[in-house]
Amino acid sequence: MAAFALASTVLAGVAHARDQIRIVGSSTVFPYTQAVAEQYAASTGNAAPVVESTGTGGGMKIFCQGVGEDQADLTGASRAMKKSEFEACAKNGVVDVTEIQLGYDGLSIAVSRANDFDWDLTEAQIFNALAAEVEKDGQVVANPYKTWSEIDPSLPDVAIQVFGPPPTSGTRDAFVELTMHEGCATFPVLKALEGDRKNEVCSRMRQDGPFIEAGENDNLIVQRIEADPNALGIFGYSFLYENSDKLKAVKVEGIEPTFETIADFSYDIARPIFIYIKNAHRGVIPGMNEFIAEYVSDAALGPDGYLAERGLTPLSDDLRKEMQDRATGSVKMDQPQS
C-alpha cells in the first residue's frame, strides 16, 4: 500500500509535467506502435507518443524501473514477459500491468533480390551455420563451417554471413527457441546432451564472424543485406514485407513466410507479439487511454486494419475481441509461469 500511495503522489503532477506518452521495447513491434502513434496524433491533435526501439529485453528493464513521470508507460515485446521480468516490475512498484497480444509475426530470414539462388534452408542447416558448437563425426566441436556449401553441397559456395539481432532482442530469443533448438534436436549427439550443457550448445550463437550482431535497429540489417547480395538477415516479417521490392524470403523447411503461413503456423518460425500497459499511468498521462483504444481498435488490429498493411498477421475475431476487452478493462495480468 505504501508503494501505491507513493506512486500516486509521484504521478499527481505528471499531467502537467509530461504531455507525451512514452513507449519502449521491441524493434519488431516498433513499426506497428509508430503507426498507431501517428494515427493517434492525427486523429486527436495531441502530441505523438515518443516511441523508442530498445529491444524486448531492454524495454522490459526500462518499463519495470518504476512508476512516475520519468518512467515508460508501455513496452512492446516480441515474446511474452518472463517471470523474472514480472518479479522485477513488482519489486519496483509496477504491480498492475495489462498484457495485450497484438497479432503474430514471422521471424524472416531474407536475402537481397540481387541474389538469384532459390534459398530453402532446413533448421538443421541453419543451426550448423550459426551455432557456436555443432555435431561433427559424432563429436561436439567448435563450428568449423565457413561456407554454405561446406554444410550442404547443394548450397552456394559463398561465405556464411548472417546479420541478426543481439541477445537483448526478443527476436533473438524467439529465433533461438524456434529455430536453433529445433535444429539442434535433429542431431543425435546434441539431442542426447542434458541440462545446462544442452541448453548452452543448442542456444549459443557463434562469435567467430559468420553471425554478425547488428543491433536493435532492424532497418540497419535491411540495409546491410541489400548492400551485400550474399549476406542473409534475420528480422520480423514486417520488415521483409515493407522491403519486398529489395529483399526476398529464404524458405525454411520448404515454407515461405506469408500472412497465411504465419497465421496457421505452417511456417515454423512464427510467434505472437505483445504490448504491456502500466495501468498506474492510465488516467494520469494525457491521452494514454485514447492511445490504447486506438491501438486495439478494429481499424488498427483488424484483418483489414492499417497494421495488417504493414505486415502484422492479425488475431482471430474472437481473440481480438478478448484483447480489446482486456485493454479497455485494464485487466491485470497474472504472473508468468516461466
Short mmCIF file of C-alpha atoms in Angstrom, two decimals:
data_model
loop_
_atom_site.label_atom_id
_atom_site.label_comp_id
_atom_site.label_asym_id
_atom_site.label_seq_id
_atom_site.Cartn_x
_atom_site.Cartn_y
_atom_site.Cartn_z
CA MET A 1 0.00 0.00 0.00
CA ALA A 2 2.87 2.35 0.80
CA ALA A 3 4.34 1.81 -2.67
CA PHE A 4 0.97 2.51 -4.29
CA ALA A 5 0.49 5.67 -2.22
CA LEU A 6 3.95 6.87 -3.18
CA ALA A 7 3.26 6.12 -6.84
CA SER A 8 0.00 8.06 -6.67
CA THR A 9 1.79 11.02 -5.12
CA VAL A 10 4.55 10.91 -7.72
CA LEU A 11 2.03 10.75 -10.54
CA ALA A 12 -0.17 13.54 -9.24
CA GLY A 13 1.77 16.18 -11.15
CA VAL A 14 2.54 14.15 -14.23
CA ALA A 15 -0.25 15.62 -16.35
CA HIS A 16 1.42 18.99 -16.10
CA ALA A 17 4.99 17.71 -16.30
CA ARG A 18 4.68 15.45 -19.37
CA ASP A 19 2.23 15.63 -22.25
CA GLN A 20 3.67 12.81 -24.37
CA ILE A 21 3.18 9.10 -23.88
CA ARG A 22 6.49 7.23 -23.67
CA ILE A 23 6.79 3.77 -25.22
CA VAL A 24 9.83 1.48 -25.35
CA GLY A 25 10.52 -2.08 -26.41
CA SER A 26 10.82 -4.49 -29.31
CA SER A 27 12.21 -3.44 -32.67
CA THR A 28 9.68 -5.83 -34.24
CA VAL A 29 6.74 -4.12 -32.54
CA PHE A 30 8.24 -0.65 -33.10
CA PRO A 31 6.84 -0.01 -36.63
CA TYR A 32 3.34 -1.00 -35.50
CA THR A 33 3.49 1.24 -32.44
CA GLN A 34 4.89 4.07 -34.54
CA ALA A 35 2.00 3.71 -36.99
CA VAL A 36 -0.54 3.82 -34.15
CA ALA A 37 1.24 6.83 -32.64
CA GLU A 38 0.96 8.70 -35.94
CA GLN A 39 -2.71 7.81 -36.33
CA TYR A 40 -3.45 8.80 -32.73
CA ALA A 41 -1.74 12.18 -33.16
CA ALA A 42 -3.54 12.84 -36.45
CA SER A 43 -6.98 11.94 -35.09
CA THR A 44 -6.73 13.66 -31.69
CA GLY A 45 -4.43 16.60 -32.31
CA ASN A 46 -2.39 15.51 -29.29
CA ALA A 47 1.38 15.24 -29.32
CA ALA A 48 2.56 11.99 -30.86
CA PRO A 49 3.88 9.46 -28.34
CA VAL A 50 7.65 9.07 -28.10
CA VAL A 51 8.46 5.56 -29.34
CA GLU A 52 11.92 4.08 -28.72
CA SER A 53 13.26 0.85 -30.20
CA THR A 54 15.18 -0.64 -27.28
CA GLY A 55 14.68 -4.36 -27.88
CA THR A 56 12.30 -6.54 -25.90
CA GLY A 57 14.70 -7.23 -23.03
CA GLY A 58 15.86 -3.64 -22.85
CA GLY A 59 12.28 -2.43 -22.96
CA MET A 60 11.27 -4.69 -20.08
CA LYS A 61 14.11 -3.33 -17.95
CA ILE A 62 13.06 0.26 -18.63
CA PHE A 63 9.34 -0.47 -18.21
CA CYS A 64 9.91 -2.23 -14.89
CA GLN A 65 12.04 0.51 -13.33
CA GLY A 66 9.09 2.09 -11.58
CA VAL A 67 6.01 4.29 -11.65
CA GLY A 68 6.21 8.04 -12.20
CA GLU A 69 6.58 10.81 -14.73
CA ASP A 70 10.11 9.79 -15.69
CA GLN A 71 9.10 6.17 -16.35
CA ALA A 72 7.84 4.49 -19.52
CA ASP A 73 4.10 3.96 -19.98
CA LEU A 74 4.08 0.96 -22.31
CA THR A 75 6.54 -1.52 -23.76
CA GLY A 76 6.38 -3.66 -26.88
CA ALA A 77 7.60 -7.24 -26.86
CA SER A 78 8.24 -9.91 -29.47
CA ARG A 79 7.83 -12.57 -26.79
CA ALA A 80 5.80 -12.84 -23.60
CA MET A 81 7.02 -11.23 -20.39
CA LYS A 82 9.21 -13.58 -18.36
CA LYS A 83 8.60 -14.48 -14.72
CA SER A 84 11.86 -12.77 -13.76
CA GLU A 85 10.75 -9.57 -15.51
CA PHE A 86 7.35 -9.68 -13.81
CA GLU A 87 9.10 -10.01 -10.46
CA ALA A 88 11.45 -7.12 -11.28
CA CYS A 89 8.42 -4.97 -12.10
CA ALA A 90 6.72 -5.87 -8.82
CA LYS A 91 9.88 -5.15 -6.83
CA ASN A 92 9.89 -1.62 -8.25
CA GLY A 93 6.20 -0.96 -7.64
CA VAL A 94 4.95 -1.82 -11.14
CA VAL A 95 2.27 -4.16 -9.84
CA ASP A 96 -0.64 -3.56 -12.22
CA VAL A 97 0.19 -4.45 -15.81
CA THR A 98 -2.08 -5.43 -18.70
CA GLU A 99 -0.76 -7.80 -21.36
CA ILE A 100 -2.18 -7.38 -24.87
CA GLN A 101 -1.41 -9.78 -27.70
CA LEU A 102 -1.39 -7.74 -30.90
CA GLY A 103 -1.15 -10.48 -33.50
CA TYR A 104 1.51 -12.75 -34.95
CA ASP A 105 4.84 -12.18 -36.59
CA GLY A 106 7.07 -14.49 -38.55
CA LEU A 107 10.79 -14.42 -38.00
CA SER A 108 12.08 -13.94 -41.51
CA ILE A 109 15.41 -14.89 -42.97
CA ALA A 110 15.89 -12.71 -46.01
CA VAL A 111 18.36 -12.07 -48.79
CA SER A 112 18.77 -9.38 -51.43
CA ARG A 113 16.77 -9.80 -54.63
CA ALA A 114 20.10 -9.41 -56.40
CA ASN A 115 20.91 -12.93 -55.16
CA ASP A 116 19.50 -15.33 -57.76
CA PHE A 117 19.77 -18.53 -55.69
CA ASP A 118 16.47 -20.13 -54.62
CA TRP A 119 17.16 -20.29 -50.89
CA ASP A 120 15.45 -23.04 -48.91
CA LEU A 121 17.11 -23.99 -45.63
CA THR A 122 16.33 -26.68 -43.12
CA GLU A 123 16.51 -25.92 -39.42
CA ALA A 124 19.48 -28.30 -39.21
CA GLN A 125 21.33 -26.29 -41.87
CA ILE A 126 20.54 -23.03 -40.09
CA PHE A 127 21.85 -24.48 -36.84
CA ASN A 128 25.06 -25.65 -38.50
CA ALA A 129 25.57 -22.21 -39.99
CA LEU A 130 25.02 -20.20 -36.83
CA ALA A 131 25.69 -22.30 -33.71
CA ALA A 132 28.92 -21.87 -31.77
CA GLU A 133 29.25 -25.64 -31.45
CA VAL A 134 27.95 -28.34 -33.77
CA GLU A 135 27.94 -32.11 -34.12
CA LYS A 136 30.56 -33.48 -36.49
CA ASP A 137 31.75 -37.08 -36.79
CA GLY A 138 29.90 -37.99 -33.61
CA GLN A 139 31.56 -35.26 -31.55
CA VAL A 140 30.58 -31.82 -30.29
CA VAL A 141 33.09 -29.41 -31.83
CA ALA A 142 33.59 -25.70 -32.38
CA ASN A 143 31.74 -24.73 -35.55
CA PRO A 144 34.13 -25.34 -38.47
CA TYR A 145 31.81 -24.25 -41.29
CA LYS A 146 32.87 -21.17 -43.22
CA THR A 147 30.78 -21.53 -46.39
CA TRP A 148 27.24 -22.70 -47.05
CA SER A 149 28.49 -25.42 -49.39
CA GLU A 150 30.52 -26.97 -46.56
CA ILE A 151 27.22 -27.57 -44.76
CA ASP A 152 25.48 -28.94 -47.85
CA PRO A 153 26.95 -29.16 -51.38
CA SER A 154 23.60 -28.05 -52.82
CA LEU A 155 24.01 -24.65 -51.16
CA PRO A 156 26.05 -21.78 -52.65
CA ASP A 157 29.83 -21.85 -52.31
CA VAL A 158 29.91 -18.46 -50.58
CA ALA A 159 30.93 -17.39 -47.09
CA ILE A 160 28.30 -17.69 -44.38
CA GLN A 161 27.37 -14.14 -43.44
CA VAL A 162 24.18 -13.61 -41.46
CA PHE A 163 23.15 -10.36 -39.78
CA GLY A 164 20.90 -10.79 -36.77
CA PRO A 165 19.65 -9.32 -33.51
CA PRO A 166 21.62 -9.05 -30.24
CA PRO A 167 20.91 -11.04 -27.05
CA THR A 168 18.68 -8.27 -25.63
CA SER A 169 16.24 -8.72 -28.51
CA GLY A 170 13.04 -10.72 -28.24
CA THR A 171 13.57 -11.63 -31.88
CA ARG A 172 16.85 -13.27 -30.86
CA ASP A 173 15.12 -15.15 -28.03
CA ALA A 174 12.41 -16.39 -30.36
CA PHE A 175 14.88 -17.33 -33.10
CA VAL A 176 16.94 -19.39 -30.67
CA GLU A 177 13.88 -21.15 -29.28
CA LEU A 178 12.02 -21.73 -32.53
CA THR A 179 14.90 -22.38 -34.92
CA MET A 180 18.18 -23.14 -33.17
CA HIS A 181 16.65 -25.51 -30.61
CA GLU A 182 14.68 -27.31 -33.31
CA GLY A 183 17.75 -27.61 -35.50
CA CYS A 184 19.83 -28.82 -32.56
CA ALA A 185 17.31 -31.58 -31.85
CA THR A 186 17.89 -33.13 -35.29
CA PHE A 187 21.42 -34.22 -34.32
CA PRO A 188 21.52 -37.36 -32.13
CA VAL A 189 24.64 -36.48 -30.12
CA LEU A 190 23.34 -32.99 -29.36
CA LYS A 191 19.86 -34.28 -28.59
CA ALA A 192 21.35 -36.66 -26.02
CA LEU A 193 23.02 -33.84 -24.08
CA GLU A 194 21.42 -32.91 -20.78
CA GLY A 195 20.77 -29.91 -18.56
CA ASP A 196 22.80 -26.72 -18.81
CA ARG A 197 25.20 -28.21 -21.33
CA LYS A 198 22.39 -29.00 -23.74
CA ASN A 199 20.89 -25.54 -23.36
CA GLU A 200 24.30 -23.94 -23.93
CA VAL A 201 25.08 -25.92 -27.08
CA CYS A 202 21.60 -25.52 -28.56
CA SER A 203 21.35 -21.80 -27.76
CA ARG A 204 24.77 -20.20 -28.15
CA MET A 205 25.35 -18.35 -31.41
CA ARG A 206 28.80 -18.39 -32.94
CA GLN A 207 31.06 -15.37 -32.41
CA ASP A 208 33.81 -16.11 -34.91
CA GLY A 209 32.49 -13.94 -37.74
CA PRO A 210 29.73 -15.61 -39.81
CA PHE A 211 26.99 -14.38 -37.46
CA ILE A 212 27.04 -10.61 -37.02
CA GLU A 213 25.01 -8.90 -34.30
CA ALA A 214 23.57 -5.82 -35.99
CA GLY A 215 21.94 -4.06 -33.03
CA GLU A 216 18.29 -3.37 -32.28
CA ASN A 217 17.66 -1.40 -35.48
CA ASP A 218 16.20 -3.89 -37.95
CA ASN A 219 16.36 -1.28 -40.70
CA LEU A 220 20.14 -1.48 -40.41
CA ILE A 221 20.00 -5.22 -41.13
CA VAL A 222 17.85 -4.50 -44.17
CA GLN A 223 20.44 -2.00 -45.41
CA ARG A 224 23.35 -4.39 -44.82
CA ILE A 225 21.86 -7.29 -46.77
CA GLU A 226 20.62 -5.00 -49.51
CA ALA A 227 24.22 -3.85 -49.94
CA ASP A 228 25.69 -7.38 -49.93
CA PRO A 229 23.85 -9.88 -52.17
CA ASN A 230 25.46 -12.87 -50.45
CA ALA A 231 24.50 -11.85 -46.92
CA LEU A 232 21.37 -13.04 -45.11
CA GLY A 233 19.46 -11.20 -42.40
CA ILE A 234 17.11 -12.17 -39.57
CA PHE A 235 14.24 -9.88 -38.53
CA GLY A 236 10.48 -9.68 -38.16
CA TYR A 237 8.24 -10.34 -41.16
CA SER A 238 7.02 -6.74 -41.25
CA PHE A 239 10.48 -5.57 -42.33
CA LEU A 240 10.57 -8.13 -45.14
CA TYR A 241 7.03 -7.19 -46.15
CA GLU A 242 7.84 -3.48 -46.26
CA ASN A 243 11.05 -4.07 -48.24
CA SER A 244 9.80 -6.79 -50.59
CA ASP A 245 10.94 -4.74 -53.58
CA LYS A 246 14.54 -5.12 -52.38
CA LEU A 247 14.53 -8.38 -50.42
CA LYS A 248 13.15 -11.89 -50.79
CA ALA A 249 12.40 -14.54 -48.20
CA VAL A 250 14.52 -17.58 -47.52
CA LYS A 251 12.20 -20.56 -47.23
CA VAL A 252 12.52 -22.62 -44.05
CA GLU A 253 11.72 -26.32 -44.37
CA GLY A 254 10.18 -25.57 -47.77
CA ILE A 255 7.76 -22.91 -46.49
CA GLU A 256 7.90 -19.20 -47.26
CA PRO A 257 6.64 -16.72 -44.64
CA THR A 258 3.32 -15.16 -45.65
CA PHE A 259 0.32 -13.87 -43.71
CA GLU A 260 -1.34 -17.26 -44.21
CA THR A 261 1.62 -19.48 -43.26
CA ILE A 262 2.37 -17.37 -40.18
CA ALA A 263 -1.27 -17.39 -39.04
CA ASP A 264 -1.66 -21.16 -39.38
CA PHE A 265 1.89 -21.85 -38.07
CA SER A 266 2.80 -23.95 -41.10
CA TYR A 267 5.79 -21.60 -41.25
CA ASP A 268 7.85 -22.84 -38.32
CA ILE A 269 9.33 -19.55 -37.15
CA ALA A 270 6.17 -17.72 -36.07
CA ARG A 271 5.40 -16.14 -32.70
CA PRO A 272 2.86 -13.85 -31.01
CA ILE A 273 3.80 -10.23 -30.27
CA PHE A 274 2.61 -8.05 -27.39
CA ILE A 275 2.35 -4.69 -25.72
CA TYR A 276 2.37 -4.23 -21.94
CA ILE A 277 0.50 -1.35 -20.31
CA LYS A 278 1.41 0.29 -16.99
CA ASN A 279 -2.07 0.82 -15.59
CA ALA A 280 -0.94 3.20 -12.83
CA HIS A 281 -0.26 5.75 -15.58
CA ARG A 282 -3.72 5.47 -17.15
CA GLY A 283 -5.93 8.45 -16.48
CA VAL A 284 -2.86 10.43 -15.45
CA ILE A 285 -0.68 10.60 -18.55
CA PRO A 286 -2.74 12.68 -21.01
CA GLY A 287 -4.20 10.69 -23.88
CA MET A 288 -2.97 7.31 -22.71
CA ASN A 289 -6.42 5.70 -22.65
CA GLU A 290 -7.21 7.13 -26.08
CA PHE A 291 -3.92 5.83 -27.46
CA ILE A 292 -4.60 2.33 -26.11
CA ALA A 293 -8.11 2.41 -27.57
CA GLU A 294 -6.64 3.31 -30.96
CA TYR A 295 -4.07 0.51 -30.71
CA VAL A 296 -6.63 -2.23 -30.08
CA SER A 297 -9.27 -0.86 -32.46
CA ASP A 298 -10.52 -2.88 -35.42
CA ALA A 299 -9.13 -0.11 -37.62
CA ALA A 300 -5.65 -0.97 -36.36
CA LEU A 301 -5.68 -4.68 -35.43
CA GLY A 302 -8.44 -5.97 -37.71
CA PRO A 303 -7.80 -8.13 -40.78
CA ASP A 304 -8.22 -5.06 -42.98
CA GLY A 305 -6.57 -2.72 -40.49
CA TYR A 306 -3.67 -0.42 -41.15
CA LEU A 307 -1.28 -2.62 -39.15
CA ALA A 308 -2.03 -5.59 -41.40
CA GLU A 309 -0.99 -3.34 -44.28
CA ARG A 310 2.38 -3.02 -42.53
CA GLY A 311 2.89 -6.75 -42.11
CA LEU A 312 1.08 -7.72 -38.90
CA THR A 313 -0.67 -11.08 -39.09
CA PRO A 314 -3.97 -10.41 -37.29
CA LEU A 315 -5.65 -12.33 -34.49
CA SER A 316 -8.89 -14.22 -34.92
CA ASP A 317 -12.02 -12.11 -34.38
CA ASP A 318 -12.71 -13.78 -31.01
CA LEU A 319 -9.18 -13.30 -29.71
CA ARG A 320 -9.07 -9.71 -30.92
CA LYS A 321 -12.32 -9.00 -29.03
CA GLU A 322 -10.80 -10.59 -25.92
CA MET A 323 -7.76 -8.32 -26.21
CA GLN A 324 -9.97 -5.26 -26.72
CA ASP A 325 -11.94 -6.10 -23.58
CA ARG A 326 -8.72 -6.70 -21.68
CA ALA A 327 -7.32 -3.33 -22.77
CA THR A 328 -10.40 -1.24 -22.06
CA GLY A 329 -10.97 -3.03 -18.75
CA SER A 330 -7.35 -2.62 -17.57
CA VAL A 331 -7.27 -6.34 -16.79
CA LYS A 332 -4.29 -7.14 -14.59
CA MET A 333 -2.06 -9.90 -15.92
CA ASP A 334 -1.19 -12.99 -13.91
CA GLN A 335 2.39 -13.87 -13.05
CA PRO A 336 4.06 -15.81 -15.88
CA GLN A 337 4.98 -19.40 -15.12
CA SER A 338 8.50 -19.16 -16.51
#
